[in-house]
PDB file of C-alpha atoms in Angstrom:
ATOM      1  CA  MET A 268       3.352   0.775  15.356  1.00  0.00           C
ATOM      2  CA  PRO A 269       4.556  -0.252  11.856  1.00  0.00           C
ATOM      3  CA  THR A 270       8.191  -1.237  11.506  1.00  0.00           C
ATOM      4  CA  SER A 271       8.537   0.880   8.361  1.00  0.00           C
ATOM      5  CA  ASP A 272       6.529   3.540   6.572  1.00  0.00           C
ATOM      6  CA  ASP A 273       6.875   3.594   2.793  1.00  0.00           C
ATOM      7  CA  ARG A 274       6.109   7.301   2.722  1.00  0.00           C
ATOM      8  CA  LEU A 275       9.746   7.659   3.764  1.00  0.00           C
ATOM      9  CA  ILE A 276      12.227   6.921   0.977  1.00  0.00           C
ATOM     10  CA  VAL A 277      15.879   6.859   1.963  1.00  0.00           C
ATOM     11  CA  ALA A 278      18.373   8.048  -0.646  1.00  0.00           C
ATOM     12  CA  LEU A 279      21.310   5.644  -0.867  1.00  0.00           C
ATOM     13  CA  ASP A 280      23.763   8.388  -1.847  1.00  0.00           C
ATOM     14  CA  VAL A 281      26.777   6.265  -0.932  1.00  0.00           C
ATOM     15  CA  PRO A 282      29.772   5.380  -3.155  1.00  0.00           C
ATOM     16  CA  ASN A 283      28.913   1.847  -4.257  1.00  0.00           C
ATOM     17  CA  ALA A 284      26.614  -1.147  -3.916  1.00  0.00           C
ATOM     18  CA  LEU A 285      28.539  -2.661  -1.013  1.00  0.00           C
ATOM     19  CA  ALA A 286      28.168   0.534   1.001  1.00  0.00           C
ATOM     20  CA  GLY A 287      24.494   0.587   0.034  1.00  0.00           C
ATOM     21  CA  LEU A 288      23.971  -2.954   1.281  1.00  0.00           C
ATOM     22  CA  ASP A 289      25.762  -2.109   4.516  1.00  0.00           C
ATOM     23  CA  LEU A 290      23.537   0.926   5.060  1.00  0.00           C
ATOM     24  CA  ALA A 291      20.388  -1.067   4.255  1.00  0.00           C
ATOM     25  CA  ALA A 292      21.485  -3.704   6.776  1.00  0.00           C
ATOM     26  CA  THR A 293      22.040  -0.990   9.380  1.00  0.00           C
ATOM     27  CA  LEU A 294      18.594   0.474   8.735  1.00  0.00           C
ATOM     28  CA  GLY A 295      16.926  -2.935   8.743  1.00  0.00           C
ATOM     29  CA  ASP A 296      13.165  -2.900   9.200  1.00  0.00           C
ATOM     30  CA  ALA A 297      13.137   0.843   9.882  1.00  0.00           C
ATOM     31  CA  VAL A 298      13.133   1.530   6.117  1.00  0.00           C
ATOM     32  CA  GLY A 299      11.246  -0.241   3.353  1.00  0.00           C
ATOM     33  CA  PHE A 300      11.822   2.067   0.376  1.00  0.00           C
ATOM     34  CA  TYR A 301      15.145   3.195  -1.132  1.00  0.00           C
ATOM     35  CA  LYS A 302      16.222   5.642  -3.831  1.00  0.00           C
ATOM     36  CA  ILE A 303      19.210   4.793  -6.009  1.00  0.00           C
ATOM     37  CA  GLY A 304      20.512   7.580  -8.205  1.00  0.00           C
ATOM     38  CA  LEU A 305      23.006   8.373 -10.939  1.00  0.00           C
ATOM     39  CA  GLY A 306      25.875   8.688  -8.495  1.00  0.00           C
ATOM     40  CA  MET A 307      25.582   4.966  -7.782  1.00  0.00           C
ATOM     41  CA  LEU A 308      25.178   3.859 -11.401  1.00  0.00           C
ATOM     42  CA  THR A 309      28.824   2.987 -12.011  1.00  0.00           C
ATOM     43  CA  GLY A 310      29.134   1.557  -8.506  1.00  0.00           C
ATOM     44  CA  GLY A 311      26.712  -1.305  -9.055  1.00  0.00           C
ATOM     45  CA  GLY A 312      23.471   0.618  -8.602  1.00  0.00           C
ATOM     46  CA  LEU A 313      21.303  -1.638 -10.754  1.00  0.00           C
ATOM     47  CA  ALA A 314      22.659  -4.761  -9.077  1.00  0.00           C
ATOM     48  CA  LEU A 315      21.967  -3.170  -5.701  1.00  0.00           C
ATOM     49  CA  ALA A 316      18.428  -2.288  -6.765  1.00  0.00           C
ATOM     50  CA  ASN A 317      17.804  -5.849  -7.874  1.00  0.00           C
ATOM     51  CA  GLU A 318      19.229  -7.374  -4.689  1.00  0.00           C
ATOM     52  CA  LEU A 319      17.306  -5.078  -2.356  1.00  0.00           C
ATOM     53  CA  LYS A 320      14.113  -5.769  -4.298  1.00  0.00           C
ATOM     54  CA  THR A 321      14.347  -9.528  -4.790  1.00  0.00           C
ATOM     55  CA  ASP A 322      16.315 -10.664  -1.731  1.00  0.00           C
ATOM     56  CA  HIS A 323      15.214  -8.153   0.887  1.00  0.00           C
ATOM     57  CA  GLY A 324      11.694  -7.217  -0.220  1.00  0.00           C
ATOM     58  CA  LYS A 325      12.418  -3.485  -0.418  1.00  0.00           C
ATOM     59  CA  ARG A 326      10.727  -1.048  -2.766  1.00  0.00           C
ATOM     60  CA  ILE A 327      13.041   0.784  -5.157  1.00  0.00           C
ATOM     61  CA  PHE A 328      12.992   4.256  -6.671  1.00  0.00           C
ATOM     62  CA  LEU A 329      15.533   4.509  -9.506  1.00  0.00           C
ATOM     63  CA  ASP A 330      16.385   8.185  -9.893  1.00  0.00           C
ATOM     64  CA  MET A 331      17.876   8.442 -13.393  1.00  0.00           C
ATOM     65  CA  LYS A 332      16.231  11.705 -14.550  1.00  0.00           C
ATOM     66  CA  LEU A 333      16.305  10.509 -18.150  1.00  0.00           C
ATOM     67  CA  PHE A 334      16.269  13.094 -20.923  1.00  0.00           C
ATOM     68  CA  ASP A 335      16.792  12.357 -24.619  1.00  0.00           C
ATOM     69  CA  ILE A 336      14.894  11.940 -27.864  1.00  0.00           C
ATOM     70  CA  GLY A 337      11.737   9.907 -27.519  1.00  0.00           C
ATOM     71  CA  ALA A 338      13.005   6.696 -29.105  1.00  0.00           C
ATOM     72  CA  THR A 339      16.049   6.599 -26.829  1.00  0.00           C
ATOM     73  CA  VAL A 340      14.025   7.274 -23.681  1.00  0.00           C
ATOM     74  CA  GLU A 341      11.504   4.606 -24.634  1.00  0.00           C
ATOM     75  CA  ALA A 342      14.250   2.016 -25.203  1.00  0.00           C
ATOM     76  CA  ALA A 343      16.014   2.893 -21.945  1.00  0.00           C
ATOM     77  CA  VAL A 344      12.817   2.667 -19.918  1.00  0.00           C
ATOM     78  CA  ARG A 345      11.851  -0.623 -21.532  1.00  0.00           C
ATOM     79  CA  GLY A 346      15.211  -2.037 -20.478  1.00  0.00           C
ATOM     80  CA  LEU A 347      14.877  -0.747 -16.918  1.00  0.00           C
ATOM     81  CA  ALA A 348      11.317  -2.035 -16.595  1.00  0.00           C
ATOM     82  CA  GLN A 349      12.579  -5.610 -16.597  1.00  0.00           C
ATOM     83  CA  PHE A 350      14.034  -5.061 -13.109  1.00  0.00           C
ATOM     84  CA  ASP A 351      10.525  -4.780 -11.601  1.00  0.00           C
ATOM     85  CA  LEU A 352      11.319  -1.463  -9.909  1.00  0.00           C
ATOM     86  CA  ASP A 353       8.707   0.790  -8.357  1.00  0.00           C
ATOM     87  CA  PHE A 354       9.539   4.348  -9.485  1.00  0.00           C
ATOM     88  CA  LEU A 355      11.694   5.804 -12.269  1.00  0.00           C
ATOM     89  CA  THR A 356      12.362   9.492 -12.864  1.00  0.00           C
ATOM     90  CA  VAL A 357      12.520  11.275 -16.194  1.00  0.00           C
ATOM     91  CA  HIS A 358      12.594  14.981 -16.962  1.00  0.00           C
ATOM     92  CA  GLY A 359       9.124  16.474 -17.133  1.00  0.00           C
ATOM     93  CA  ASP A 360       9.160  17.549 -20.772  1.00  0.00           C
ATOM     94  CA  PRO A 361       5.996  16.080 -22.317  1.00  0.00           C
ATOM     95  CA  HIS A 362       7.789  14.222 -25.146  1.00  0.00           C
ATOM     96  CA  VAL A 363      10.055  12.535 -22.591  1.00  0.00           C
ATOM     97  CA  VAL A 364       7.143  11.556 -20.350  1.00  0.00           C
ATOM     98  CA  ARG A 365       5.146  10.105 -23.248  1.00  0.00           C
ATOM     99  CA  ALA A 366       8.120   8.048 -24.427  1.00  0.00           C
ATOM    100  CA  ALA A 367       8.835   6.806 -20.901  1.00  0.00           C
ATOM    101  CA  LYS A 368       5.234   5.711 -20.407  1.00  0.00           C
ATOM    102  CA  GLU A 369       5.403   3.779 -23.668  1.00  0.00           C
ATOM    103  CA  GLY A 370       8.607   2.093 -22.549  1.00  0.00           C
ATOM    104  CA  ALA A 371       7.069   1.194 -19.181  1.00  0.00           C
ATOM    105  CA  SER A 372       3.899  -0.282 -20.688  1.00  0.00           C
ATOM    106  CA  GLY A 373       3.218  -3.788 -19.487  1.00  0.00           C
ATOM    107  CA  SER A 374       5.070  -3.186 -16.210  1.00  0.00           C
ATOM    108  CA  THR A 375       4.001  -1.754 -12.868  1.00  0.00           C
ATOM    109  CA  MET A 376       6.882   0.748 -12.754  1.00  0.00           C
ATOM    110  CA  LYS A 377       5.602   4.272 -12.237  1.00  0.00           C
ATOM    111  CA  ILE A 378       7.058   7.171 -14.207  1.00  0.00           C
ATOM    112  CA  LEU A 379       7.764  10.275 -12.135  1.00  0.00           C
ATOM    113  CA  ALA A 380       8.464  13.550 -13.908  1.00  0.00           C
ATOM    114  CA  VAL A 381      11.024  16.034 -12.601  1.00  0.00           C
ATOM    115  CA  THR A 382       9.597  19.563 -12.540  1.00  0.00           C
ATOM    116  CA  VAL A 383      12.442  21.835 -11.373  1.00  0.00           C
ATOM    117  CA  LEU A 384      15.362  20.404  -9.417  1.00  0.00           C
ATOM    118  CA  THR A 385      15.188  21.258  -5.714  1.00  0.00           C
ATOM    119  CA  SER A 386      18.772  22.538  -5.803  1.00  0.00           C
ATOM    120  CA  LEU A 387      17.802  25.357  -8.213  1.00  0.00           C
ATOM    121  CA  ASP A 388      16.412  28.816  -7.621  1.00  0.00           C
ATOM    122  CA  ARG A 389      15.279  31.628  -9.936  1.00  0.00           C
ATOM    123  CA  GLN A 390      18.843  32.817 -10.519  1.00  0.00           C
ATOM    124  CA  ASP A 391      19.787  29.324 -11.709  1.00  0.00           C
ATOM    125  CA  LEU A 392      16.803  29.267 -14.070  1.00  0.00           C
ATOM    126  CA  ASP A 393      17.819  32.629 -15.504  1.00  0.00           C
ATOM    127  CA  ALA A 394      21.301  31.256 -16.191  1.00  0.00           C
ATOM    128  CA  GLY A 395      19.697  28.323 -18.002  1.00  0.00           C
ATOM    129  CA  LEU A 396      17.537  30.611 -20.184  1.00  0.00           C
ATOM    130  CA  ILE A 397      14.312  29.335 -18.608  1.00  0.00           C
ATOM    131  CA  LYS A 398      11.333  31.602 -19.233  1.00  0.00           C
ATOM    132  CA  ALA A 399      10.330  34.304 -16.759  1.00  0.00           C
ATOM    133  CA  GLY A 400       7.959  33.593 -13.916  1.00  0.00           C
ATOM    134  CA  THR A 401       8.037  32.636 -10.274  1.00  0.00           C
ATOM    135  CA  LEU A 402       9.535  29.271  -9.518  1.00  0.00           C
ATOM    136  CA  PRO A 403       6.353  27.851  -7.919  1.00  0.00           C
ATOM    137  CA  ASP A 404       4.303  28.873 -10.955  1.00  0.00           C
ATOM    138  CA  LEU A 405       6.793  27.218 -13.327  1.00  0.00           C
ATOM    139  CA  VAL A 406       6.817  24.051 -11.236  1.00  0.00           C
ATOM    140  CA  ALA A 407       3.020  23.888 -11.230  1.00  0.00           C
ATOM    141  CA  GLU A 408       2.890  24.470 -14.983  1.00  0.00           C
ATOM    142  CA  ARG A 409       5.469  21.766 -15.677  1.00  0.00           C
ATOM    143  CA  ALA A 410       3.647  19.392 -13.348  1.00  0.00           C
ATOM    144  CA  GLY A 411       0.352  19.964 -15.137  1.00  0.00           C
ATOM    145  CA  ARG A 412       1.928  19.330 -18.536  1.00  0.00           C
ATOM    146  CA  ALA A 413       3.665  16.194 -17.268  1.00  0.00           C
ATOM    147  CA  PHE A 414       0.386  14.854 -15.891  1.00  0.00           C
ATOM    148  CA  ALA A 415      -1.312  15.605 -19.214  1.00  0.00           C
ATOM    149  CA  ALA A 416       1.433  13.598 -20.951  1.00  0.00           C
ATOM    150  CA  GLY A 417       0.677  10.613 -18.713  1.00  0.00           C
ATOM    151  CA  ALA A 418       3.099  10.891 -15.794  1.00  0.00           C
ATOM    152  CA  ASP A 419       2.146   8.764 -12.794  1.00  0.00           C
ATOM    153  CA  GLY A 420       3.549  11.439 -10.520  1.00  0.00           C
ATOM    154  CA  VAL A 421       5.997  14.289 -10.214  1.00  0.00           C
ATOM    155  CA  ILE A 422       9.114  15.192  -8.294  1.00  0.00           C
ATOM    156  CA  ALA A 423       8.846  18.630  -6.731  1.00  0.00           C
ATOM    157  CA  SER A 424      10.155  20.477  -3.723  1.00  0.00           C
ATOM    158  CA  PRO A 425       7.959  20.354  -0.615  1.00  0.00           C
ATOM    159  CA  GLN A 426       7.377  24.075  -1.004  1.00  0.00           C
ATOM    160  CA  GLU A 427       5.361  23.420  -4.175  1.00  0.00           C
ATOM    161  CA  ALA A 428       3.559  20.262  -3.013  1.00  0.00           C
ATOM    162  CA  ALA A 429       0.342  22.018  -1.956  1.00  0.00           C
ATOM    163  CA  MET A 430       0.114  23.967  -5.221  1.00  0.00           C
ATOM    164  CA  ILE A 431       0.571  20.803  -7.277  1.00  0.00           C
ATOM    165  CA  ARG A 432      -1.862  18.799  -5.162  1.00  0.00           C
ATOM    166  CA  ALA A 433      -4.494  21.456  -5.876  1.00  0.00           C
ATOM    167  CA  LEU A 434      -4.221  20.936  -9.646  1.00  0.00           C
ATOM    168  CA  PRO A 435      -7.215  19.075 -11.123  1.00  0.00           C
ATOM    169  CA  GLU A 436      -4.762  16.930 -13.111  1.00  0.00           C
ATOM    170  CA  ALA A 437      -3.079  15.795  -9.880  1.00  0.00           C
ATOM    171  CA  THR A 438      -6.018  13.662  -8.761  1.00  0.00           C
ATOM    172  CA  GLY A 439      -4.784  10.120  -8.285  1.00  0.00           C
ATOM    173  CA  ARG A 440      -1.178  11.065  -9.109  1.00  0.00           C
ATOM    174  CA  LEU A 441       1.872  10.883  -6.874  1.00  0.00           C
ATOM    175  CA  ILE A 442       3.924  13.749  -5.487  1.00  0.00           C
ATOM    176  CA  VAL A 443       7.407  12.796  -4.313  1.00  0.00           C
ATOM    177  CA  THR A 444       9.463  15.437  -2.535  1.00  0.00           C
ATOM    178  CA  PRO A 445      13.225  15.550  -2.119  1.00  0.00           C
ATOM    179  CA  GLY A 446      14.641  18.603  -0.374  1.00  0.00           C
ATOM    180  CA  VAL A 447      13.211  17.360   2.916  1.00  0.00           C
ATOM    181  CA  ARG A 448      15.180  18.143   6.058  1.00  0.00           C
ATOM    182  CA  PRO A 449      14.248  17.431   9.677  1.00  0.00           C
ATOM    183  CA  ALA A 450      14.196  20.548  11.861  1.00  0.00           C
ATOM    184  CA  GLY A 451      17.745  21.644  12.618  1.00  0.00           C
ATOM    185  CA  ALA A 452      19.375  19.586   9.859  1.00  0.00           C
ATOM    186  CA  ALA A 453      21.909  21.158   7.505  1.00  0.00           C
ATOM    187  CA  LEU A 454      20.485  22.190   4.129  1.00  0.00           C
ATOM    188  CA  GLY A 455      23.459  20.858   2.114  1.00  0.00           C
ATOM    189  CA  ASP A 456      22.908  21.599  -1.596  1.00  0.00           C
ATOM    190  CA  GLN A 457      19.133  22.024  -1.280  1.00  0.00           C
ATOM    191  CA  LYS A 458      17.571  25.462  -1.618  1.00  0.00           C
ATOM    192  CA  ARG A 459      13.821  24.757  -1.374  1.00  0.00           C
ATOM    193  CA  VAL A 460      13.188  22.681   1.719  1.00  0.00           C
ATOM    194  CA  ALA A 461      10.617  21.785   4.382  1.00  0.00           C
ATOM    195  CA  THR A 462      10.344  19.355   7.260  1.00  0.00           C
ATOM    196  CA  PRO A 463       9.071  15.815   6.558  1.00  0.00           C
ATOM    197  CA  ALA A 464       5.803  16.379   8.415  1.00  0.00           C
ATOM    198  CA  GLN A 465       5.146  19.654   6.568  1.00  0.00           C
ATOM    199  CA  ALA A 466       5.787  18.041   3.179  1.00  0.00           C
ATOM    200  CA  ILE A 467       3.284  15.264   3.869  1.00  0.00           C
ATOM    201  CA  SER A 468       0.736  17.708   5.265  1.00  0.00           C
ATOM    202  CA  ASP A 469       1.063  19.803   2.104  1.00  0.00           C
ATOM    203  CA  GLY A 470       0.168  16.895  -0.159  1.00  0.00           C
ATOM    204  CA  ALA A 471       3.306  14.836  -0.751  1.00  0.00           C
ATOM    205  CA  ASP A 472       2.828  11.063  -0.927  1.00  0.00           C
ATOM    206  CA  HIS A 473       6.501  10.271  -0.340  1.00  0.00           C
ATOM    207  CA  ILE A 474       9.470  12.179   1.047  1.00  0.00           C
ATOM    208  CA  VAL A 475      13.100  11.486   0.148  1.00  0.00           C
ATOM    209  CA  VAL A 476      15.722  11.861   2.872  1.00  0.00           C
ATOM    210  CA  GLY A 477      19.422  11.074   2.550  1.00  0.00           C
ATOM    211  CA  ARG A 478      22.194  12.650   4.562  1.00  0.00           C
ATOM    212  CA  PRO A 479      20.155  13.430   7.712  1.00  0.00           C
ATOM    213  CA  ILE A 480      19.672   9.661   8.021  1.00  0.00           C
ATOM    214  CA  TRP A 481      22.861   8.033   6.781  1.00  0.00           C
ATOM    215  CA  GLN A 482      25.161  10.621   8.378  1.00  0.00           C
ATOM    216  CA  ALA A 483      23.434  10.273  11.753  1.00  0.00           C
ATOM    217  CA  PRO A 484      25.262   8.494  14.585  1.00  0.00           C
ATOM    218  CA  ASP A 485      22.375   5.985  14.629  1.00  0.00           C
ATOM    219  CA  PRO A 486      20.826   5.897  11.133  1.00  0.00           C
ATOM    220  CA  ALA A 487      18.018   3.515  12.097  1.00  0.00           C
ATOM    221  CA  ALA A 488      16.996   5.734  15.007  1.00  0.00           C
ATOM    222  CA  ALA A 489      17.076   8.789  12.712  1.00  0.00           C
ATOM    223  CA  ALA A 490      14.837   7.000  10.193  1.00  0.00           C
ATOM    224  CA  ARG A 491      12.398   5.933  12.904  1.00  0.00           C
ATOM    225  CA  ALA A 492      12.275   9.482  14.288  1.00  0.00           C
ATOM    226  CA  ILE A 493      11.350  10.864  10.857  1.00  0.00           C
ATOM    227  CA  ARG A 494       8.806   8.101  10.309  1.00  0.00           C
ATOM    228  CA  ASP A 495       7.199   8.662  13.689  1.00  0.00           C
ATOM    229  CA  ALA A 496       6.891  12.401  13.039  1.00  0.00           C
ATOM    230  CA  LEU A 497       4.834  11.925   9.865  1.00  0.00           C
ATOM    231  CA  PRO A 498       1.117  12.781  10.096  1.00  0.00           C
ATOM    232  CA  ARG A 499      -1.204   9.799  10.505  1.00  0.00           C
TER     233      ARG A 499
END
């Protein structure tokens, strides 16, 4: 039985780098892949990413969801690429994806495009003046356009994973799914969810889990339970 399974990515949604290091120490060999997001940026997130990568051999997903004019995105990604990270998120607009891929050239960092945030539903899209259509159809369309622009993968809810995996453009590309909750776990701020096993079965390559692990009485045991429930 492997000590960790990199299909499971644990979101380090804790206040600062010291808390992140403490959690990583608690999880130990049960977890080999971590997500560090915007909430950690001013709390030493990049330093934490570098330490977990270089000193502890962990894989790192930097969840920045970059969105700006092409030149700015390209410059930002080029700067982040020097940290030898594994994944970086940008918004899935084709001009953003193209700029990010240019900035990442020469590195092994994979660019993942955000389709529609897993905390949003159709009512939220209406409030944001997003065009009509069902949410799964919009996610699939955005995913296809992101792939065409060169994205190495996409971020999508587990409920859209199967639809995206079926796209011809998705061959050889990654699908990473937040909004994953073990059976019985609280939904929190997520609106489009599935269990870890279901997400993988539907075509996801990686699942992202945060609170159900780090709020558990025994985080390492919670991580191992999720890992062991994933399809082989």
